[in-house]
Amino acid sequence: MTRSFPLIRAEITFGQRVRRFAWNIVWMFLYRPTPRPFHAWRRLLLRAFGARISAGAVPYAAARIWAPWNLTMGAHSCLSDFVDCYCVAPITLGPHSTVSQYAYLCSASHDYREPGMPLVIAPIVIGPDAWVAAGAFIGPGIAVGAGAVVGARSTVTRDVDPWSVVAGSPARPTGSRPRFTRS
C-alpha cells in the first residue's frame, strides 16, 4: 500500500479528551445550529480551537470535525455538509479543494496485528484544486494530489496522483483531469 505518511502509534491523552469535550459542547450549541451562510462565524470558532483556517474557507455547519486543532483549510477550500473529518492526526485541505457531502476523512485506525489493537495515526493531505466527491473514504496517511478527483463512494487506500481521476472500492485510476492554473 503506497502512502505518503507512515502510520505511527498514538494515545489520546486526558488533556486531549478535555479539549474534545469542550469542542463537542461548542460544536453542538454554537457551530452546528448556525445558518448555512455563516461560514465566517464557523471559521472563528474553529480558529478558537486551534484550527488553521484561511480566509474564504467554507466549513459547513453539518461537517463533523473531531479535533479542530488538527485541521488546516486553505483559501476557498470546502468541507461540505455531513463530512466526517476524523482528524486525530493532521488533515490539510489545500486552496480551492472540495470535500463533498458524506465523505469520510479518517486519519486514524487500529493496528489489528497486535492483541491490544493500539491506535495508529497518519496525516491526510488533500491537494489544491482537488475534489473528494460524495461519500468517498480517504484513509490515514493518504495524499490526494493537486487537481485530482476522487469519485463518489470511492475507497482510497493509496495516494492519488496529481490531476488524476480515481473511482471504485478500492479506488483505481480511471482517467485524468485537464490541468489548469488560477489567475
PDB file of N, CA and C in Angstrom, residues 60-125:
ATOM      1  N   TYR A  60     -18.994  23.908   6.395  1.00  0.00           N
ATOM      2  CA  TYR A  60     -20.446  23.890   6.568  1.00  0.00           C
ATOM      3  C   TYR A  60     -20.816  23.414   7.966  1.00  0.00           C
ATOM      4  N   ALA A  61     -22.002  23.817   8.399  1.00  0.00           N
ATOM      5  CA  ALA A  61     -22.453  23.569   9.768  1.00  0.00           C
ATOM      6  C   ALA A  61     -22.585  22.096  10.101  1.00  0.00           C
ATOM      7  N   ALA A  62     -22.945  21.271   9.136  1.00  0.00           N
ATOM      8  CA  ALA A  62     -23.147  19.856   9.426  1.00  0.00           C
ATOM      9  C   ALA A  62     -21.875  19.022   9.268  1.00  0.00           C
ATOM     10  N   ALA A  63     -20.740  19.668   8.963  1.00  0.00           N
ATOM     11  CA  ALA A  63     -19.470  18.942   8.908  1.00  0.00           C
ATOM     12  C   ALA A  63     -19.062  18.592  10.334  1.00  0.00           C
ATOM     13  N   ARG A  64     -18.738  17.347  10.555  1.00  0.00           N
ATOM     14  CA  ARG A  64     -18.339  16.871  11.891  1.00  0.00           C
ATOM     15  C   ARG A  64     -16.820  16.863  11.953  1.00  0.00           C
ATOM     16  N   ILE A  65     -16.251  17.700  12.810  1.00  0.00           N
ATOM     17  CA  ILE A  65     -14.801  17.843  12.925  1.00  0.00           C
ATOM     18  C   ILE A  65     -14.384  17.328  14.284  1.00  0.00           C
ATOM     19  N   TRP A  66     -13.561  16.289  14.318  1.00  0.00           N
ATOM     20  CA  TRP A  66     -13.219  15.594  15.552  1.00  0.00           C
ATOM     21  C   TRP A  66     -12.318  16.437  16.457  1.00  0.00           C
ATOM     22  N   ALA A  67     -11.263  17.010  15.918  1.00  0.00           N
ATOM     23  CA  ALA A  67     -10.309  17.800  16.707  1.00  0.00           C
ATOM     24  C   ALA A  67      -9.842  18.986  15.865  1.00  0.00           C
ATOM     25  N   PRO A  68     -10.471  20.146  16.018  1.00  0.00           N
ATOM     26  CA  PRO A  68     -10.133  21.297  15.163  1.00  0.00           C
ATOM     27  C   PRO A  68      -8.656  21.668  15.169  1.00  0.00           C
ATOM     28  N   TRP A  69      -7.958  21.430  16.256  1.00  0.00           N
ATOM     29  CA  TRP A  69      -6.543  21.795  16.350  1.00  0.00           C
ATOM     30  C   TRP A  69      -5.704  20.980  15.361  1.00  0.00           C
ATOM     31  N   ASN A  70      -6.256  19.937  14.756  1.00  0.00           N
ATOM     32  CA  ASN A  70      -5.545  19.152  13.744  1.00  0.00           C
ATOM     33  C   ASN A  70      -6.058  19.428  12.324  1.00  0.00           C
ATOM     34  N   LEU A  71      -6.805  20.499  12.142  1.00  0.00           N
ATOM     35  CA  LEU A  71      -7.389  20.811  10.840  1.00  0.00           C
ATOM     36  C   LEU A  71      -6.758  22.068  10.250  1.00  0.00           C
ATOM     37  N   THR A  72      -6.395  21.982   8.967  1.00  0.00           N
ATOM     38  CA  THR A  72      -5.924  23.135   8.206  1.00  0.00           C
ATOM     39  C   THR A  72      -6.764  23.209   6.938  1.00  0.00           C
ATOM     40  N   MET A  73      -7.348  24.386   6.697  1.00  0.00           N
ATOM     41  CA  MET A  73      -8.135  24.606   5.477  1.00  0.00           C
ATOM     42  C   MET A  73      -7.539  25.784   4.718  1.00  0.00           C
ATOM     43  N   GLY A  74      -7.123  25.541   3.475  1.00  0.00           N
ATOM     44  CA  GLY A  74      -6.575  26.593   2.631  1.00  0.00           C
ATOM     45  C   GLY A  74      -7.673  27.521   2.135  1.00  0.00           C
ATOM     46  N   ALA A  75      -7.260  28.593   1.517  1.00  0.00           N
ATOM     47  CA  ALA A  75      -8.197  29.594   0.999  1.00  0.00           C
ATOM     48  C   ALA A  75      -9.198  28.950   0.045  1.00  0.00           C
ATOM     49  N   HIS A  76     -10.473  29.242   0.285  1.00  0.00           N
ATOM     50  CA  HIS A  76     -11.575  28.790  -0.565  1.00  0.00           C
ATOM     51  C   HIS A  76     -11.722  27.275  -0.627  1.00  0.00           C
ATOM     52  N   SER A  77     -11.171  26.566   0.368  1.00  0.00           N
ATOM     53  CA  SER A  77     -11.410  25.124   0.456  1.00  0.00           C
ATOM     54  C   SER A  77     -12.774  24.913   1.110  1.00  0.00           C
ATOM     55  N   CYS A  78     -13.319  23.713   0.969  1.00  0.00           N
ATOM     56  CA  CYS A  78     -14.676  23.464   1.446  1.00  0.00           C
ATOM     57  C   CYS A  78     -14.797  22.102   2.115  1.00  0.00           C
ATOM     58  N   LEU A  79     -15.388  22.101   3.315  1.00  0.00           N
ATOM     59  CA  LEU A  79     -15.837  20.879   3.990  1.00  0.00           C
ATOM     60  C   LEU A  79     -17.354  20.936   3.948  1.00  0.00           C
ATOM     61  N   SER A  80     -17.960  20.139   3.115  1.00  0.00           N
ATOM     62  CA  SER A  80     -19.390  20.221   2.886  1.00  0.00           C
ATOM     63  C   SER A  80     -20.190  19.590   4.029  1.00  0.00           C
ATOM     64  N   ASP A  81     -21.507  19.690   3.908  1.00  0.00           N
ATOM     65  CA  ASP A  81     -22.396  19.115   4.916  1.00  0.00           C
ATOM     66  C   ASP A  81     -22.171  17.613   5.070  1.00  0.00           C
ATOM     67  N   PHE A  82     -22.207  17.173   6.311  1.00  0.00           N
ATOM     68  CA  PHE A  82     -22.130  15.768   6.688  1.00  0.00           C
ATOM     69  C   PHE A  82     -20.800  15.098   6.364  1.00  0.00           C
ATOM     70  N   VAL A  83     -19.752  15.904   6.117  1.00  0.00           N
ATOM     71  CA  VAL A  83     -18.407  15.343   6.016  1.00  0.00           C
ATOM     72  C   VAL A  83     -18.000  14.936   7.430  1.00  0.00           C
ATOM     73  N   ASP A  84     -17.397  13.769   7.554  1.00  0.00           N
ATOM     74  CA  ASP A  84     -16.849  13.329   8.842  1.00  0.00           C
ATOM     75  C   ASP A  84     -15.343  13.494   8.757  1.00  0.00           C
ATOM     76  N   CYS A  85     -14.836  14.515   9.429  1.00  0.00           N
ATOM     77  CA  CYS A  85     -13.418  14.852   9.413  1.00  0.00           C
ATOM     78  C   CYS A  85     -12.803  14.338  10.716  1.00  0.00           C
ATOM     79  N   TYR A  86     -12.399  13.068  10.696  1.00  0.00           N
ATOM     80  CA  TYR A  86     -11.868  12.401  11.882  1.00  0.00           C
ATOM     81  C   TYR A  86     -10.375  12.707  11.965  1.00  0.00           C
ATOM     82  N   CYS A  87     -10.077  13.919  12.446  1.00  0.00           N
ATOM     83  CA  CYS A  87      -8.703  14.431  12.423  1.00  0.00           C
ATOM     84  C   CYS A  87      -7.975  14.167  13.732  1.00  0.00           C
ATOM     85  N   VAL A  88      -7.756  12.892  14.026  1.00  0.00           N
ATOM     86  CA  VAL A  88      -6.918  12.511  15.165  1.00  0.00           C
ATOM     87  C   VAL A  88      -5.482  12.919  14.852  1.00  0.00           C
ATOM     88  N   ALA A  89      -5.072  12.756  13.605  1.00  0.00           N
ATOM     89  CA  ALA A  89      -3.806  13.279  13.084  1.00  0.00           C
ATOM     90  C   ALA A  89      -4.168  14.465  12.184  1.00  0.00           C
ATOM     91  N   PRO A  90      -3.188  15.262  11.798  1.00  0.00           N
ATOM     92  CA  PRO A  90      -3.498  16.435  10.975  1.00  0.00           C
ATOM     93  C   PRO A  90      -4.175  16.088   9.651  1.00  0.00           C
ATOM     94  N   ILE A  91      -5.162  16.901   9.294  1.00  0.00           N
ATOM     95  CA  ILE A  91      -5.807  16.839   7.986  1.00  0.00           C
ATOM     96  C   ILE A  91      -5.694  18.226   7.369  1.00  0.00           C
ATOM     97  N   THR A  92      -5.175  18.262   6.142  1.00  0.00           N
ATOM     98  CA  THR A  92      -4.944  19.518   5.447  1.00  0.00           C
ATOM     99  C   THR A  92      -5.704  19.529   4.133  1.00  0.00           C
ATOM    100  N   LEU A  93      -6.475  20.585   3.928  1.00  0.00           N
ATOM    101  CA  LEU A  93      -7.156  20.815   2.653  1.00  0.00           C
ATOM    102  C   LEU A  93      -6.455  21.977   1.974  1.00  0.00           C
ATOM    103  N   GLY A  94      -5.960  21.740   0.774  1.00  0.00           N
ATOM    104  CA  GLY A  94      -5.272  22.787   0.029  1.00  0.00           C
ATOM    105  C   GLY A  94      -6.245  23.833  -0.485  1.00  0.00           C
ATOM    106  N   PRO A  95      -5.722  24.952  -0.959  1.00  0.00           N
ATOM    107  CA  PRO A  95      -6.579  26.005  -1.502  1.00  0.00           C
ATOM    108  C   PRO A  95      -7.479  25.474  -2.629  1.00  0.00           C
ATOM    109  N   HIS A  96      -8.736  25.894  -2.602  1.00  0.00           N
ATOM    110  CA  HIS A  96      -9.726  25.556  -3.631  1.00  0.00           C
ATOM    111  C   HIS A  96     -10.039  24.062  -3.705  1.00  0.00           C
ATOM    112  N   SER A  97      -9.711  23.310  -2.665  1.00  0.00           N
ATOM    113  CA  SER A  97     -10.086  21.898  -2.655  1.00  0.00           C
ATOM    114  C   SER A  97     -11.499  21.769  -2.091  1.00  0.00           C
ATOM    115  N   THR A  98     -12.188  20.706  -2.479  1.00  0.00           N
ATOM    116  CA  THR A  98     -13.556  20.479  -2.038  1.00  0.00           C
ATOM    117  C   THR A  98     -13.704  19.052  -1.541  1.00  0.00           C
ATOM    118  N   VAL A  99     -14.308  18.921  -0.367  1.00  0.00           N
ATOM    119  CA  VAL A  99     -14.675  17.609   0.159  1.00  0.00           C
ATOM    120  C   VAL A  99     -16.194  17.622   0.228  1.00  0.00           C
ATOM    121  N   SER A 100     -16.821  16.804  -0.615  1.00  0.00           N
ATOM    122  CA  SER A 100     -18.276  16.817  -0.763  1.00  0.00           C
ATOM    123  C   SER A 100     -18.981  16.051   0.350  1.00  0.00           C
ATOM    124  N   GLN A 101     -20.301  16.215   0.376  1.00  0.00           N
ATOM    125  CA  GLN A 101     -21.146  15.673   1.430  1.00  0.00           C
ATOM    126  C   GLN A 101     -20.909  14.178   1.658  1.00  0.00           C
ATOM    127  N   TYR A 102     -20.980  13.793   2.923  1.00  0.00           N
ATOM    128  CA  TYR A 102     -20.880  12.417   3.404  1.00  0.00           C
ATOM    129  C   TYR A 102     -19.520  11.768   3.187  1.00  0.00           C
ATOM    130  N   ALA A 103     -18.513  12.522   2.749  1.00  0.00           N
ATOM    131  CA  ALA A 103     -17.166  11.958   2.643  1.00  0.00           C
ATOM    132  C   ALA A 103     -16.622  11.725   4.056  1.00  0.00           C
ATOM    133  N   TYR A 104     -15.700  10.795   4.165  1.00  0.00           N
ATOM    134  CA  TYR A 104     -15.104  10.459   5.460  1.00  0.00           C
ATOM    135  C   TYR A 104     -13.593  10.555   5.327  1.00  0.00           C
ATOM    136  N   LEU A 105     -13.008  11.533   6.006  1.00  0.00           N
ATOM    137  CA  LEU A 105     -11.557  11.700   6.069  1.00  0.00           C
ATOM    138  C   LEU A 105     -11.103  11.084   7.385  1.00  0.00           C
ATOM    139  N   CYS A 106     -10.461   9.933   7.326  1.00  0.00           N
ATOM    140  CA  CYS A 106     -10.153   9.142   8.527  1.00  0.00           C
ATOM    141  C   CYS A 106      -8.649   9.052   8.738  1.00  0.00           C
ATOM    142  N   SER A 107      -8.113   9.836   9.681  1.00  0.00           N
ATOM    143  CA  SER A 107      -6.668   9.870   9.900  1.00  0.00           C
ATOM    144  C   SER A 107      -6.201   8.911  10.994  1.00  0.00           C
ATOM    145  N   ALA A 108      -7.049   7.987  11.422  1.00  0.00           N
ATOM    146  CA  ALA A 108      -6.664   7.041  12.469  1.00  0.00           C
ATOM    147  C   ALA A 108      -7.280   5.676  12.210  1.00  0.00           C
ATOM    148  N   SER A 109      -6.620   4.670  12.744  1.00  0.00           N
ATOM    149  CA  SER A 109      -7.121   3.298  12.676  1.00  0.00           C
ATOM    150  C   SER A 109      -6.544   2.545  13.870  1.00  0.00           C
ATOM    151  N   HIS A 110      -6.575   1.246  13.810  1.00  0.00           N
ATOM    152  CA  HIS A 110      -6.003   0.412  14.869  1.00  0.00           C
ATOM    153  C   HIS A 110      -5.087  -0.624  14.236  1.00  0.00           C
ATOM    154  N   ASP A 111      -4.012  -0.948  14.925  1.00  0.00           N
ATOM    155  CA  ASP A 111      -3.089  -1.975  14.450  1.00  0.00           C
ATOM    156  C   ASP A 111      -3.646  -3.330  14.850  1.00  0.00           C
ATOM    157  N   TYR A 112      -4.323  -3.974  13.928  1.00  0.00           N
ATOM    158  CA  TYR A 112      -5.003  -5.248  14.193  1.00  0.00           C
ATOM    159  C   TYR A 112      -4.016  -6.396  14.411  1.00  0.00           C
ATOM    160  N   ARG A 113      -2.736  -6.179  14.106  1.00  0.00           N
ATOM    161  CA  ARG A 113      -1.734  -7.233  14.276  1.00  0.00           C
ATOM    162  C   ARG A 113      -1.335  -7.420  15.725  1.00  0.00           C
ATOM    163  N   GLU A 114      -1.644  -6.452  16.574  1.00  0.00           N
ATOM    164  CA  GLU A 114      -1.313  -6.536  17.999  1.00  0.00           C
ATOM    165  C   GLU A 114      -2.569  -6.833  18.795  1.00  0.00           C
ATOM    166  N   PRO A 115      -2.469  -7.639  19.864  1.00  0.00           N
ATOM    167  CA  PRO A 115      -3.658  -8.026  20.628  1.00  0.00           C
ATOM    168  C   PRO A 115      -4.455  -6.850  21.181  1.00  0.00           C
ATOM    169  N   GLY A 116      -3.800  -5.798  21.625  1.00  0.00           N
ATOM    170  CA  GLY A 116      -4.499  -4.641  22.190  1.00  0.00           C
ATOM    171  C   GLY A 116      -5.039  -3.689  21.138  1.00  0.00           C
ATOM    172  N   MET A 117      -4.781  -3.965  19.885  1.00  0.00           N
ATOM    173  CA  MET A 117      -5.188  -3.114  18.763  1.00  0.00           C
ATOM    174  C   MET A 117      -4.952  -1.626  19.053  1.00  0.00           C
ATOM    175  N   PRO A 118      -3.665  -1.232  19.262  1.00  0.00           N
ATOM    176  CA  PRO A 118      -3.381   0.174  19.587  1.00  0.00           C
ATOM    177  C   PRO A 118      -3.770   1.104  18.442  1.00  0.00           C
ATOM    178  N   LEU A 119      -4.059   2.342  18.826  1.00  0.00           N
ATOM    179  CA  LEU A 119      -4.398   3.384  17.871  1.00  0.00           C
ATOM    180  C   LEU A 119      -3.167   3.727  17.041  1.00  0.00           C
ATOM    181  N   VAL A 120      -3.355   3.841  15.723  1.00  0.00           N
ATOM    182  CA  VAL A 120      -2.304   4.311  14.828  1.00  0.00           C
ATOM    183  C   VAL A 120      -2.875   5.471  14.023  1.00  0.00           C
ATOM    184  N   ILE A 121      -2.027   6.466  13.793  1.00  0.00           N
ATOM    185  CA  ILE A 121      -2.482   7.681  13.111  1.00  0.00           C
ATOM    186  C   ILE A 121      -1.508   8.061  12.006  1.00  0.00           C
ATOM    187  N   ALA A 122      -2.005   8.798  11.041  1.00  0.00           N
ATOM    188  CA  ALA A 122      -1.179   9.383   9.988  1.00  0.00           C
ATOM    189  C   ALA A 122      -1.972  10.522   9.357  1.00  0.00           C
ATOM    190  N   PRO A 123      -1.292  11.583   8.948  1.00  0.00           N
ATOM    191  CA  PRO A 123      -1.988  12.738   8.372  1.00  0.00           C
ATOM    192  C   PRO A 123      -2.616  12.431   7.007  1.00  0.00           C
ATOM    193  N   ILE A 124      -3.555  13.272   6.633  1.00  0.00           N
ATOM    194  CA  ILE A 124      -4.174  13.246   5.305  1.00  0.00           C
ATOM    195  C   ILE A 124      -3.958  14.613   4.685  1.00  0.00           C
ATOM    196  N   VAL A 125      -3.588  14.636   3.407  1.00  0.00           N
ATOM    197  CA  VAL A 125      -3.416  15.895   2.686  1.00  0.00           C
ATOM    198  C   VAL A 125      -4.254  15.829   1.413  1.00  0.00           C
TER     199      VAL A 125
END
